[in-house]
mmCIF file of C-alpha atoms and ligand atoms in Angstrom:
data_model
loop_
_atom_site.group_PDB
_atom_site.id
_atom_site.type_symbol
_atom_site.label_atom_id
_atom_site.label_comp_id
_atom_site.label_asym_id
_atom_site.label_seq_id
_atom_site.Cartn_x
_atom_site.Cartn_y
_atom_site.Cartn_z
ATOM 1 C CA MET P 1 -42.563 -24.057 -5.627
ATOM 2 C CA THR P 2 -38.910 -24.179 -4.627
ATOM 3 C CA THR P 3 -36.732 -21.130 -5.337
ATOM 4 C CA ARG P 4 -33.435 -22.294 -6.879
ATOM 5 C CA VAL P 5 -30.622 -20.200 -5.439
ATOM 6 C CA ALA P 6 -26.956 -19.626 -6.235
ATOM 7 C CA LEU P 7 -25.062 -18.754 -3.052
ATOM 8 C CA VAL P 8 -22.318 -16.303 -4.051
ATOM 9 C CA GLY P 9 -19.478 -16.102 -1.530
ATOM 10 C CA ALA P 10 -18.265 -19.123 0.403
ATOM 11 C CA GLY P 11 -16.387 -17.292 3.136
ATOM 12 C CA ALA P 12 -17.392 -16.809 6.764
ATOM 13 C CA MET P 13 -20.953 -15.602 6.143
ATOM 14 C CA GLY P 14 -21.523 -17.945 3.211
ATOM 15 C CA THR P 15 -20.508 -20.819 5.474
ATOM 16 C CA ILE P 16 -23.087 -19.833 8.103
ATOM 17 C CA MET P 17 -25.766 -19.671 5.408
ATOM 18 C CA ALA P 18 -24.822 -23.008 3.845
ATOM 19 C CA ARG P 19 -24.217 -24.889 7.077
ATOM 20 C CA ASP P 20 -26.784 -23.465 9.503
ATOM 21 C CA ILE P 21 -29.498 -21.562 7.645
ATOM 22 C CA TYR P 22 -30.405 -23.106 4.265
ATOM 23 C CA PRO P 23 -30.627 -26.682 5.607
ATOM 24 C CA GLN P 24 -33.403 -25.559 8.019
ATOM 25 C CA LEU P 25 -35.516 -23.925 5.297
ATOM 26 C CA GLY P 26 -36.921 -27.150 3.924
ATOM 27 C CA GLY P 27 -38.430 -27.012 0.453
ATOM 28 C CA GLU P 28 -38.874 -23.214 0.311
ATOM 29 C CA VAL P 29 -35.455 -22.500 -1.151
ATOM 30 C CA GLU P 30 -32.764 -24.795 -2.453
ATOM 31 C CA VAL P 31 -29.105 -23.870 -2.971
ATOM 32 C CA VAL P 32 -28.224 -25.498 -6.286
ATOM 33 C CA ALA P 33 -24.934 -23.655 -6.908
ATOM 34 C CA VAL P 34 -22.178 -22.192 -4.741
ATOM 35 C CA VAL P 35 -20.006 -19.519 -6.353
ATOM 36 C CA ASP P 36 -16.621 -18.382 -5.061
ATOM 37 C CA ARG P 37 -13.442 -17.173 -6.713
ATOM 38 C CA ASP P 38 -11.713 -19.682 -4.454
ATOM 39 C CA PRO P 39 -12.600 -23.115 -5.908
ATOM 40 C CA ILE P 40 -11.778 -24.976 -2.695
ATOM 41 C CA ARG P 41 -14.204 -22.826 -0.728
ATOM 42 C CA ALA P 42 -16.928 -23.199 -3.356
ATOM 43 C CA HIS P 43 -16.509 -26.956 -3.424
ATOM 44 C CA SER P 44 -16.449 -27.402 0.347
ATOM 45 C CA LEU P 45 -19.779 -25.587 0.790
ATOM 46 C CA ALA P 46 -21.426 -27.054 -2.313
ATOM 47 C CA ALA P 47 -20.744 -30.713 -1.555
ATOM 48 C CA PRO P 48 -22.790 -31.117 1.679
ATOM 49 C CA LEU P 49 -25.711 -29.245 0.064
ATOM 50 C CA GLY P 50 -25.680 -31.423 -3.049
ATOM 51 C CA ALA P 51 -25.040 -28.217 -5.028
ATOM 52 C CA ARG P 52 -22.453 -27.592 -7.747
ATOM 53 C CA PRO P 53 -19.429 -25.287 -7.298
ATOM 54 C CA TYR P 54 -18.601 -22.448 -9.716
ATOM 55 C CA ALA P 55 -15.899 -19.788 -9.925
ATOM 56 C CA SER P 56 -18.207 -17.023 -11.178
ATOM 57 C CA LEU P 57 -21.878 -16.163 -11.345
ATOM 58 C CA ALA P 58 -21.645 -16.103 -15.148
ATOM 59 C CA ASP P 59 -20.384 -19.685 -15.071
ATOM 60 C CA ALA P 60 -23.226 -20.761 -12.767
ATOM 61 C CA LEU P 61 -25.774 -19.016 -15.007
ATOM 62 C CA ALA P 62 -24.409 -20.840 -18.024
ATOM 63 C CA HIS P 63 -24.959 -24.257 -16.426
ATOM 64 C CA GLU P 64 -27.875 -23.927 -13.979
ATOM 65 C CA GLU P 65 -31.557 -23.035 -14.074
ATOM 66 C CA LEU P 66 -31.501 -20.334 -11.404
ATOM 67 C CA ASP P 67 -34.298 -18.248 -9.894
ATOM 68 C CA ALA P 68 -32.302 -16.223 -7.434
ATOM 69 C CA VAL P 69 -28.906 -15.263 -6.047
ATOM 70 C CA ASP P 70 -27.827 -14.827 -2.423
ATOM 71 C CA ILE P 71 -24.723 -12.591 -2.353
ATOM 72 C CA ARG P 72 -22.323 -12.967 0.603
ATOM 73 C CA ILE P 73 -19.103 -11.416 -0.721
ATOM 74 C CA PRO P 74 -17.162 -8.405 0.692
ATOM 75 C CA HIS P 75 -18.939 -5.036 0.615
ATOM 76 C CA ALA P 76 -17.145 -3.593 -2.423
ATOM 77 C CA GLY P 77 -18.521 -6.344 -4.673
ATOM 78 C CA HIS P 78 -22.183 -6.146 -3.591
ATOM 79 C CA ALA P 79 -23.497 -3.652 -6.143
ATOM 80 C CA ASP P 80 -21.812 -5.201 -9.203
ATOM 81 C CA ALA P 81 -22.903 -8.723 -8.260
ATOM 82 C CA ALA P 82 -26.467 -7.618 -7.498
ATOM 83 C CA VAL P 83 -26.794 -5.700 -10.760
ATOM 84 C CA GLU P 84 -25.296 -8.606 -12.752
ATOM 85 C CA ALA P 85 -27.856 -10.995 -11.271
ATOM 86 C CA LEU P 86 -30.820 -8.624 -11.657
ATOM 87 C CA ASP P 87 -29.866 -7.906 -15.278
ATOM 88 C CA GLN P 88 -30.041 -11.674 -15.863
ATOM 89 C CA GLY P 89 -33.597 -11.718 -14.495
ATOM 90 C CA LEU P 90 -32.763 -13.228 -11.096
ATOM 91 C CA HIS P 91 -34.131 -12.273 -7.687
ATOM 92 C CA VAL P 92 -31.421 -10.982 -5.354
ATOM 93 C CA LEU P 93 -30.662 -11.107 -1.654
ATOM 94 C CA VAL P 94 -27.500 -9.138 -0.891
ATOM 95 C CA GLU P 95 -25.512 -8.585 2.293
ATOM 96 C CA LYS P 96 -25.190 -5.297 4.119
ATOM 97 C CA PRO P 97 -23.920 -2.689 3.489
ATOM 98 C CA LEU P 98 -25.766 -2.555 0.168
ATOM 99 C CA ALA P 99 -22.859 -0.608 -1.373
ATOM 100 C CA LEU P 100 -20.155 1.870 -0.458
ATOM 101 C CA THR P 101 -21.527 4.822 -2.450
ATOM 102 C CA LEU P 102 -25.012 6.207 -2.960
ATOM 103 C CA ALA P 103 -24.487 5.989 -6.723
ATOM 104 C CA ASP P 104 -23.955 2.215 -6.414
ATOM 105 C CA CYS P 105 -26.969 1.874 -4.090
ATOM 106 C CA HIS P 106 -29.119 3.649 -6.665
ATOM 107 C CA ARG P 107 -27.691 1.427 -9.418
ATOM 108 C CA VAL P 108 -29.048 -1.623 -7.558
ATOM 109 C CA GLU P 109 -32.420 0.063 -6.979
ATOM 110 C CA ARG P 110 -32.715 0.898 -10.680
ATOM 111 C CA ALA P 111 -31.651 -2.598 -11.795
ATOM 112 C CA ALA P 112 -34.292 -4.161 -9.520
ATOM 113 C CA ALA P 113 -36.990 -1.838 -10.837
ATOM 114 C CA ALA P 114 -35.980 -2.480 -14.462
ATOM 115 C CA ALA P 115 -35.830 -6.265 -13.989
ATOM 116 C CA GLY P 116 -39.073 -6.446 -12.032
ATOM 117 C CA ARG P 117 -37.341 -8.898 -9.696
ATOM 118 C CA MET P 118 -37.370 -9.077 -5.899
ATOM 119 C CA ALA P 119 -34.312 -7.471 -4.322
ATOM 120 C CA ALA P 120 -33.799 -7.656 -0.562
ATOM 121 C CA VAL P 121 -30.907 -6.745 1.709
ATOM 122 C CA ALA P 122 -29.691 -9.106 4.444
ATOM 123 C CA GLU P 123 -29.935 -6.456 7.150
ATOM 124 C CA ASN P 124 -30.743 -8.292 10.338
ATOM 125 C CA TYR P 125 -31.960 -5.767 12.883
ATOM 126 C CA PRO P 126 -35.432 -4.956 11.518
ATOM 127 C CA HIS P 127 -36.047 -8.741 11.554
ATOM 128 C CA LEU P 128 -35.050 -9.255 15.199
ATOM 129 C CA ARG P 129 -38.041 -10.143 17.353
ATOM 130 C CA ALA P 130 -36.717 -7.771 20.024
ATOM 131 C CA VAL P 131 -36.656 -4.841 17.604
ATOM 132 C CA ARG P 132 -40.132 -5.600 16.303
ATOM 133 C CA ALA P 133 -41.474 -5.877 19.849
ATOM 134 C CA ALA P 134 -39.757 -2.640 20.871
ATOM 135 C CA ARG P 135 -41.272 -0.844 17.902
ATOM 136 C CA ALA P 136 -44.730 -2.220 18.674
ATOM 137 C CA ALA P 137 -44.378 -1.107 22.300
ATOM 138 C CA ILE P 138 -43.331 2.398 21.213
ATOM 139 C CA GLU P 139 -46.308 2.592 18.847
ATOM 140 C CA ALA P 140 -48.634 1.411 21.624
ATOM 141 C CA GLY P 141 -47.376 4.211 23.875
ATOM 142 C CA THR P 142 -45.973 1.777 26.445
ATOM 143 C CA VAL P 143 -43.052 4.057 27.371
ATOM 144 C CA GLY P 144 -44.994 7.269 26.927
ATOM 145 C CA GLU P 145 -43.250 9.901 24.852
ATOM 146 C CA VAL P 146 -39.947 8.742 23.357
ATOM 147 C CA LEU P 147 -37.283 11.280 24.342
ATOM 148 C CA ALA P 148 -34.015 9.789 23.085
ATOM 149 C CA LEU P 149 -32.279 6.543 22.065
ATOM 150 C CA ARG P 150 -28.831 5.049 22.434
ATOM 151 C CA THR P 151 -27.067 2.068 20.897
ATOM 152 C CA THR P 152 -23.807 0.255 21.629
ATOM 153 C CA ARG P 153 -21.955 -2.306 19.503
ATOM 154 C CA ALA P 154 -18.752 -3.344 21.277
ATOM 155 C CA TYR P 155 -16.641 -6.464 20.822
ATOM 156 C CA THR P 156 -13.298 -7.760 19.646
ATOM 157 C CA LEU P 157 -12.977 -8.747 16.011
ATOM 158 C CA ASP P 158 -11.733 -12.324 16.246
ATOM 159 C CA GLY P 159 -12.223 -15.853 14.891
ATOM 160 C CA VAL P 160 -13.306 -16.132 11.245
ATOM 161 C CA TRP P 161 -14.221 -12.435 11.159
ATOM 162 C CA ALA P 162 -10.594 -11.435 11.740
ATOM 163 C CA GLU P 163 -9.328 -13.758 8.993
ATOM 164 C CA SER P 164 -10.585 -11.638 6.082
ATOM 165 C CA ALA P 165 -7.797 -9.208 5.148
ATOM 166 C CA TRP P 166 -10.283 -6.749 3.597
ATOM 167 C CA ARG P 167 -12.153 -6.142 6.867
ATOM 168 C CA GLN P 168 -9.281 -4.188 8.435
ATOM 169 C CA GLY P 169 -6.535 -2.100 6.846
ATOM 170 C CA ASP P 170 -6.532 0.607 4.216
ATOM 171 C CA GLN P 171 -9.124 -0.511 1.667
ATOM 172 C CA PRO P 172 -12.099 1.863 1.361
ATOM 173 C CA MET P 173 -14.460 -0.896 2.586
ATOM 174 C CA ALA P 174 -12.370 -1.690 5.675
ATOM 175 C CA GLY P 175 -13.184 -0.752 9.216
ATOM 176 C CA LEU P 176 -15.763 -0.859 11.942
ATOM 177 C CA LEU P 177 -18.121 1.778 10.534
ATOM 178 C CA TRP P 178 -18.684 -0.047 7.229
ATOM 179 C CA ASP P 179 -18.872 -3.373 9.045
ATOM 180 C CA GLN P 180 -21.336 -2.457 11.790
ATOM 181 C CA ALA P 181 -22.842 1.018 11.507
ATOM 182 C CA THR P 182 -25.471 0.196 8.878
ATOM 183 C CA HIS P 183 -26.747 -2.430 11.348
ATOM 184 C CA HIS P 184 -27.376 0.053 14.135
ATOM 185 C CA ILE P 185 -28.588 2.760 11.790
ATOM 186 C CA SER P 186 -31.228 0.314 10.532
ATOM 187 C CA LEU P 187 -32.063 -0.559 14.154
ATOM 188 C CA LEU P 188 -32.458 3.101 15.082
ATOM 189 C CA ARG P 189 -34.502 3.883 11.970
ATOM 190 C CA ALA P 190 -36.758 0.900 12.705
ATOM 191 C CA LEU P 191 -37.431 2.348 16.160
ATOM 192 C CA ALA P 192 -37.539 6.082 15.509
ATOM 193 C CA GLY P 193 -37.821 6.813 11.781
ATOM 194 C CA PRO P 194 -35.637 8.754 9.345
ATOM 195 C CA ILE P 195 -32.274 10.205 10.425
ATOM 196 C CA THR P 196 -31.476 13.653 9.061
ATOM 197 C CA ALA P 197 -28.079 14.632 10.481
ATOM 198 C CA VAL P 198 -25.011 13.092 12.072
ATOM 199 C CA ALA P 199 -21.941 14.344 13.892
ATOM 200 C CA ALA P 200 -19.234 11.687 14.201
ATOM 201 C CA HIS P 201 -16.187 11.429 16.439
ATOM 202 C CA ARG P 202 -13.503 8.777 16.844
ATOM 203 C CA THR P 203 -11.100 7.738 19.539
ATOM 204 C CA THR P 204 -7.745 8.893 18.242
ATOM 205 C CA ARG P 205 -5.158 7.701 20.754
ATOM 206 C CA ARG P 206 -5.012 3.930 21.194
ATOM 207 C CA THR P 207 -2.389 1.184 21.317
ATOM 208 C CA THR P 208 -4.579 -1.968 21.320
ATOM 209 C CA PRO P 209 -4.034 -3.764 17.985
ATOM 210 C CA GLY P 210 -7.093 -3.574 15.731
ATOM 211 C CA ALA P 211 -8.947 -1.225 18.060
ATOM 212 C CA GLU P 212 -11.370 1.340 16.635
ATOM 213 C CA ALA P 213 -14.035 3.401 18.387
ATOM 214 C CA TYR P 214 -16.610 5.858 17.071
ATOM 215 C CA ALA P 215 -19.409 7.909 18.581
ATOM 216 C CA LEU P 216 -22.234 9.174 16.372
ATOM 217 C CA ASP P 217 -24.638 11.912 17.461
ATOM 218 C CA LEU P 218 -27.764 11.435 15.379
ATOM 219 C CA THR P 219 -30.753 13.704 14.792
ATOM 220 C CA PHE P 220 -34.041 12.281 13.550
ATOM 221 C CA ASP P 221 -36.609 13.869 11.285
ATOM 222 C CA SER P 222 -38.974 13.803 14.273
ATOM 223 C CA GLY P 223 -36.593 15.975 16.295
ATOM 224 C CA LEU P 224 -35.401 13.088 18.486
ATOM 225 C CA VAL P 225 -31.708 12.558 19.195
ATOM 226 C CA ALA P 226 -29.664 9.376 19.608
ATOM 227 C CA GLN P 227 -26.123 8.440 20.484
ATOM 228 C CA SER P 228 -24.598 5.422 18.784
ATOM 229 C CA LEU P 229 -21.287 3.979 20.030
ATOM 230 C CA TYR P 230 -19.117 1.427 18.180
ATOM 231 C CA CYS P 231 -15.972 -0.236 19.520
ATOM 232 C CA TRP P 232 -13.631 -2.946 18.272
ATOM 233 C CA GLY P 233 -11.047 -4.096 20.785
ATOM 234 C CA THR P 234 -13.008 -4.657 24.000
ATOM 235 C CA PRO P 235 -14.133 -8.154 25.107
ATOM 236 C CA SER P 236 -17.855 -8.449 24.337
ATOM 237 C CA ARG P 237 -20.567 -9.197 26.875
ATOM 238 C CA ALA P 238 -22.396 -12.513 26.511
ATOM 239 C CA VAL P 239 -25.614 -10.553 26.023
ATOM 240 C CA GLU P 240 -25.316 -6.867 25.164
ATOM 241 C CA VAL P 241 -28.070 -4.282 25.551
ATOM 242 C CA GLU P 242 -27.451 -2.890 22.093
ATOM 243 C CA ALA P 243 -30.255 -0.348 22.133
ATOM 244 C CA THR P 244 -32.203 1.555 24.755
ATOM 245 C CA VAL P 245 -35.287 3.639 24.091
ATOM 246 C CA LEU P 246 -35.686 6.346 26.736
ATOM 247 C CA GLY P 247 -39.339 7.257 27.204
ATOM 248 C CA SER P 248 -41.241 9.501 29.596
ATOM 249 C CA GLN P 249 -42.833 6.460 31.284
ATOM 250 C CA GLY P 250 -40.084 3.854 31.015
ATOM 251 C CA MET P 251 -37.274 2.471 28.941
ATOM 252 C CA ILE P 252 -37.038 -0.411 26.493
ATOM 253 C CA ASP P 253 -33.812 -2.404 26.301
ATOM 254 C CA VAL P 254 -33.044 -4.421 23.160
ATOM 255 C CA ALA P 255 -30.598 -7.156 24.172
ATOM 256 C CA VAL P 256 -28.723 -9.160 21.529
ATOM 257 C CA ASP P 257 -27.064 -12.543 21.962
ATOM 258 C CA TYR P 258 -24.805 -13.949 19.214
ATOM 259 C CA GLU P 259 -24.139 -17.306 20.889
ATOM 260 C CA ALA P 260 -27.400 -18.491 22.441
ATOM 261 C CA HIS P 261 -31.072 -17.621 22.842
ATOM 262 C CA GLY P 262 -30.510 -14.905 25.429
ATOM 263 C CA GLY P 263 -31.566 -11.884 23.374
ATOM 264 C CA GLY P 264 -34.894 -10.069 23.649
ATOM 265 C CA ALA P 265 -36.668 -6.818 24.440
ATOM 266 C CA ARG P 266 -37.418 -5.723 28.003
ATOM 267 C CA LEU P 267 -39.571 -2.959 29.411
ATOM 268 C CA VAL P 268 -37.731 -1.268 32.293
ATOM 269 C CA ARG P 269 -39.408 0.948 34.899
ATOM 270 C CA GLY P 270 -37.164 1.432 37.889
ATOM 271 C CA ALA P 271 -36.572 -2.007 39.396
ATOM 272 C CA ASP P 272 -39.399 -3.574 37.341
ATOM 273 C CA VAL P 273 -38.108 -5.401 34.297
ATOM 274 C CA THR P 274 -40.608 -7.202 32.028
ATOM 275 C CA ALA P 275 -39.799 -9.238 28.934
ATOM 276 C CA ILE P 276 -41.834 -8.009 25.961
ATOM 277 C CA SER P 277 -40.517 -10.371 23.271
ATOM 278 C CA GLU P 278 -39.622 -14.005 22.807
ATOM 279 C CA VAL P 279 -35.982 -14.846 23.443
ATOM 280 C CA GLU P 280 -33.785 -15.216 20.375
ATOM 281 C CA CYS P 281 -30.275 -15.668 19.046
ATOM 282 C CA TYR P 282 -29.072 -13.032 16.564
ATOM 283 C CA TYR P 283 -28.405 -15.688 13.916
ATOM 284 C CA ASP P 284 -32.094 -16.740 13.943
ATOM 285 C CA SER P 285 -32.659 -13.561 11.962
ATOM 286 C CA HIS P 286 -30.794 -14.944 8.938
ATOM 287 C CA ALA P 287 -33.457 -17.606 8.459
ATOM 288 C CA LEU P 288 -36.165 -14.934 8.897
ATOM 289 C CA ILE P 289 -34.460 -12.801 6.219
ATOM 290 C CA VAL P 290 -34.362 -15.632 3.663
ATOM 291 C CA ARG P 291 -37.949 -16.654 4.466
ATOM 292 C CA ASP P 292 -39.130 -13.043 4.091
ATOM 293 C CA TRP P 293 -37.334 -12.749 0.729
ATOM 294 C CA ALA P 294 -38.618 -16.116 -0.527
ATOM 295 C CA ALA P 295 -42.176 -15.200 0.509
ATOM 296 C CA ALA P 296 -41.887 -11.901 -1.382
ATOM 297 C CA ILE P 297 -40.648 -13.788 -4.467
ATOM 298 C CA ARG P 298 -43.609 -16.161 -4.277
ATOM 299 C CA GLY P 299 -46.271 -13.684 -3.210
ATOM 300 C CA GLY P 300 -45.111 -10.496 -4.905
ATOM 301 C CA GLY P 301 -45.141 -8.374 -1.725
ATOM 302 C CA SER P 302 -42.223 -6.280 -0.526
ATOM 303 C CA PRO P 303 -39.428 -7.753 1.581
ATOM 304 C CA LEU P 304 -38.869 -6.083 4.954
ATOM 305 C CA VAL P 305 -35.509 -4.543 3.960
ATOM 306 C CA THR P 306 -35.539 -3.249 0.395
ATOM 307 C CA PRO P 307 -32.575 -1.690 -1.426
ATOM 308 C CA THR P 308 -34.206 1.707 -0.839
ATOM 309 C CA SER P 309 -34.299 1.102 2.909
ATOM 310 C CA ALA P 310 -30.677 -0.136 2.919
ATOM 311 C CA THR P 311 -29.670 2.939 0.891
ATOM 312 C CA ALA P 312 -30.959 5.115 3.734
ATOM 313 C CA ASP P 313 -28.626 3.234 6.125
ATOM 314 C CA VAL P 314 -25.657 3.727 3.787
ATOM 315 C CA ALA P 315 -26.475 7.447 3.473
ATOM 316 C CA VAL P 316 -26.058 7.884 7.240
ATOM 317 C CA VAL P 317 -22.699 6.072 7.262
ATOM 318 C CA ILE P 318 -21.462 8.241 4.393
ATOM 319 C CA ALA P 319 -22.614 11.360 6.271
ATOM 320 C CA ALA P 320 -20.770 10.079 9.373
ATOM 321 C CA GLN P 321 -17.575 9.687 7.370
ATOM 322 C CA THR P 322 -17.987 13.183 5.945
ATOM 323 C CA SER P 323 -18.410 14.451 9.490
ATOM 324 C CA LEU P 324 -15.266 12.624 10.670
ATOM 325 C CA ALA P 325 -13.318 14.219 7.829
ATOM 326 C CA ALA P 326 -14.718 17.588 8.895
ATOM 327 C CA GLY P 327 -13.533 17.161 12.488
ATOM 328 C CA GLY P 328 -16.923 16.117 13.857
ATOM 329 C CA ALA P 329 -19.071 18.871 12.368
ATOM 330 C CA PRO P 330 -22.763 17.947 11.935
ATOM 331 C CA VAL P 331 -23.543 16.766 8.392
ATOM 332 C CA GLN P 332 -26.975 16.510 6.779
ATOM 333 C CA VAL P 333 -27.832 13.032 5.558
ATOM 334 C CA GLN P 334 -28.296 12.987 1.805
ATOM 335 C CA THR P 335 -31.774 11.661 1.215
ATOM 336 C CA ALA P 336 -32.716 12.794 -2.288
ATOM 337 C CA GLY P 337 -31.400 10.345 -4.830
ATOM 338 C CA ALA P 338 -31.653 9.238 -8.405
ATOM 339 C CA ALA P 339 -33.119 5.872 -7.514
ATOM 340 C CA VAL P 340 -35.363 5.271 -10.453
ATOM 341 C CA SER P 341 -34.238 7.733 -13.093
ATOM 342 C CA PRO P 342 -30.712 7.667 -14.505
HETATM 343 N N1 NAD F 401 -25.526 -9.711 8.353
HETATM 344 C C1 NAD F 401 -24.595 -10.229 9.138
HETATM 345 O O1 NAD F 401 -24.850 -10.589 10.280
HETATM 346 C C2 NAD F 401 -23.207 -10.402 8.599
HETATM 347 C C3 NAD F 401 -22.239 -11.064 9.338
HETATM 348 C C4 NAD F 401 -20.989 -11.217 8.769
HETATM 349 C C5 NAD F 401 -20.694 -10.732 7.520
HETATM 350 N N2 NAD F 401 -21.671 -10.069 6.831
HETATM 351 C C6 NAD F 401 -21.403 -9.531 5.491
HETATM 352 O O2 NAD F 401 -21.102 -10.603 4.604
HETATM 353 C C7 NAD F 401 -20.198 -10.178 3.611
HETATM 354 C C8 NAD F 401 -19.095 -11.215 3.505
HETATM 355 O O3 NAD F 401 -18.361 -11.245 4.713
HETATM 356 P P1 NAD F 401 -17.480 -12.526 5.096
HETATM 357 O O4 NAD F 401 -17.038 -12.321 6.491
HETATM 358 O O5 NAD F 401 -18.192 -13.765 4.750
HETATM 359 O O6 NAD F 401 -16.245 -12.356 4.083
HETATM 360 P P2 NAD F 401 -15.138 -13.457 3.741
HETATM 361 O O7 NAD F 401 -13.918 -12.718 3.357
HETATM 362 O O8 NAD F 401 -15.047 -14.461 4.851
HETATM 363 O O9 NAD F 401 -15.735 -14.233 2.479
HETATM 364 C C9 NAD F 401 -15.969 -13.585 1.267
HETATM 365 C C10 NAD F 401 -15.866 -14.655 0.152
HETATM 366 O O10 NAD F 401 -16.280 -14.051 -1.071
HETATM 367 C C11 NAD F 401 -15.425 -14.501 -2.122
HETATM 368 N N3 NAD F 401 -15.514 -13.505 -3.181
HETATM 369 C C12 NAD F 401 -15.115 -12.228 -3.166
HETATM 370 N N4 NAD F 401 -15.506 -11.581 -4.273
HETATM 371 C C13 NAD F 401 -16.162 -12.493 -5.032
HETATM 372 C C14 NAD F 401 -16.822 -12.440 -6.288
HETATM 373 N N5 NAD F 401 -16.895 -11.297 -6.990
HETATM 374 N N6 NAD F 401 -17.392 -13.569 -6.779
HETATM 375 C C15 NAD F 401 -17.312 -14.729 -6.084
HETATM 376 N N7 NAD F 401 -16.706 -14.833 -4.868
HETATM 377 C C16 NAD F 401 -16.160 -13.722 -4.350
HETATM 378 C C17 NAD F 401 -14.070 -14.636 -1.453
HETATM 379 O O11 NAD F 401 -13.233 -15.517 -2.180
HETATM 380 C C18 NAD F 401 -14.451 -15.177 -0.073
HETATM 381 O O12 NAD F 401 -14.478 -16.587 -0.042
HETATM 382 C C19 NAD F 401 -19.731 -8.766 4.035
HETATM 383 O O13 NAD F 401 -20.298 -7.785 3.201
HETATM 384 C C20 NAD F 401 -20.226 -8.603 5.450
HETATM 385 O O14 NAD F 401 -20.641 -7.278 5.759
HETATM 386 C C21 NAD F 401 -22.907 -9.896 7.357
#
């Protein structure tokens, strides 16, 4: 049976979903409505899909038989939109970061539990073939004992991503940490488990317009440590080794390619480099995310990235911001929450 979806948000990410992802998903899911406050944007994405444009989710609900909502609006609107849809009995897929506060994350968790509907978060990294292969290799003992991890996300914010005024500037949701850190936190958690503490530092003196740089020192529940580096303002590599697992018998590199199928995981021992995953493009993961969500809706299982998992990513970013405000002091990640009781 086809899942009838309203795509909420017809900006940069909504365009990728409508133009590149949903058309390749065949009969599994069908976008029947496109919602955006900007009617021109809603119309321009709806028309090629044969869907109808709406200015609000309430308007779409009033006119369409919907099963589910795919939310691709700026971070600050995620929790309200997700809760609105869940309260109306719809399944929800919502972009990362799930929300900007733990209270809002828990609000989404509670709404999903109360509605008995499938809520998933469009967090890409646990879906990447490279990350899954790296995790399997770690579990198989391929690199011996894991000793430490590092990640790097470095590029210049340009093109459509630089056009959204909310992404940079003074709004609480602006900036590199809210835009990218939940991605790498989810990557690191997928490889090494829960993170318990973070000390965060930022580059303070810079003249390059739009530049931001942060370094996070992370401690895992297992006792492992990781360093996670984020930079806006440097030209990106075609294929970046975004994560490296340092083990007693070798390393695993997780390479990510946003333009072509050059990403993948590699086992590195001295000069020996062996591919351990299929090659992929980062954007392949968006189709995997929707398929995973649609399968959970049909089959009743759990999607790979639940609101509870995404809440754990948000908790680390909030701890990092607390650490920045405290001059880089280590901060414990808040894990206990009021997810299912008010
Ligand atoms: N997972 C990924 O790889 C990835 C990549 C890019 C962006 N994102 C996420 O996607 C989200 C959207 O980013 P973007 O770059 O597309 O933003 P954008 O500014 O390009 O587009 C957002 C759109 O949402 C509309 N909008 C805002 N609030 C709305 C509301 N309440 N109801 C209806 N429409 C509303 C705006 O009019 C705009 O058209 C962000 O949260 C971002 O983190 C994820």
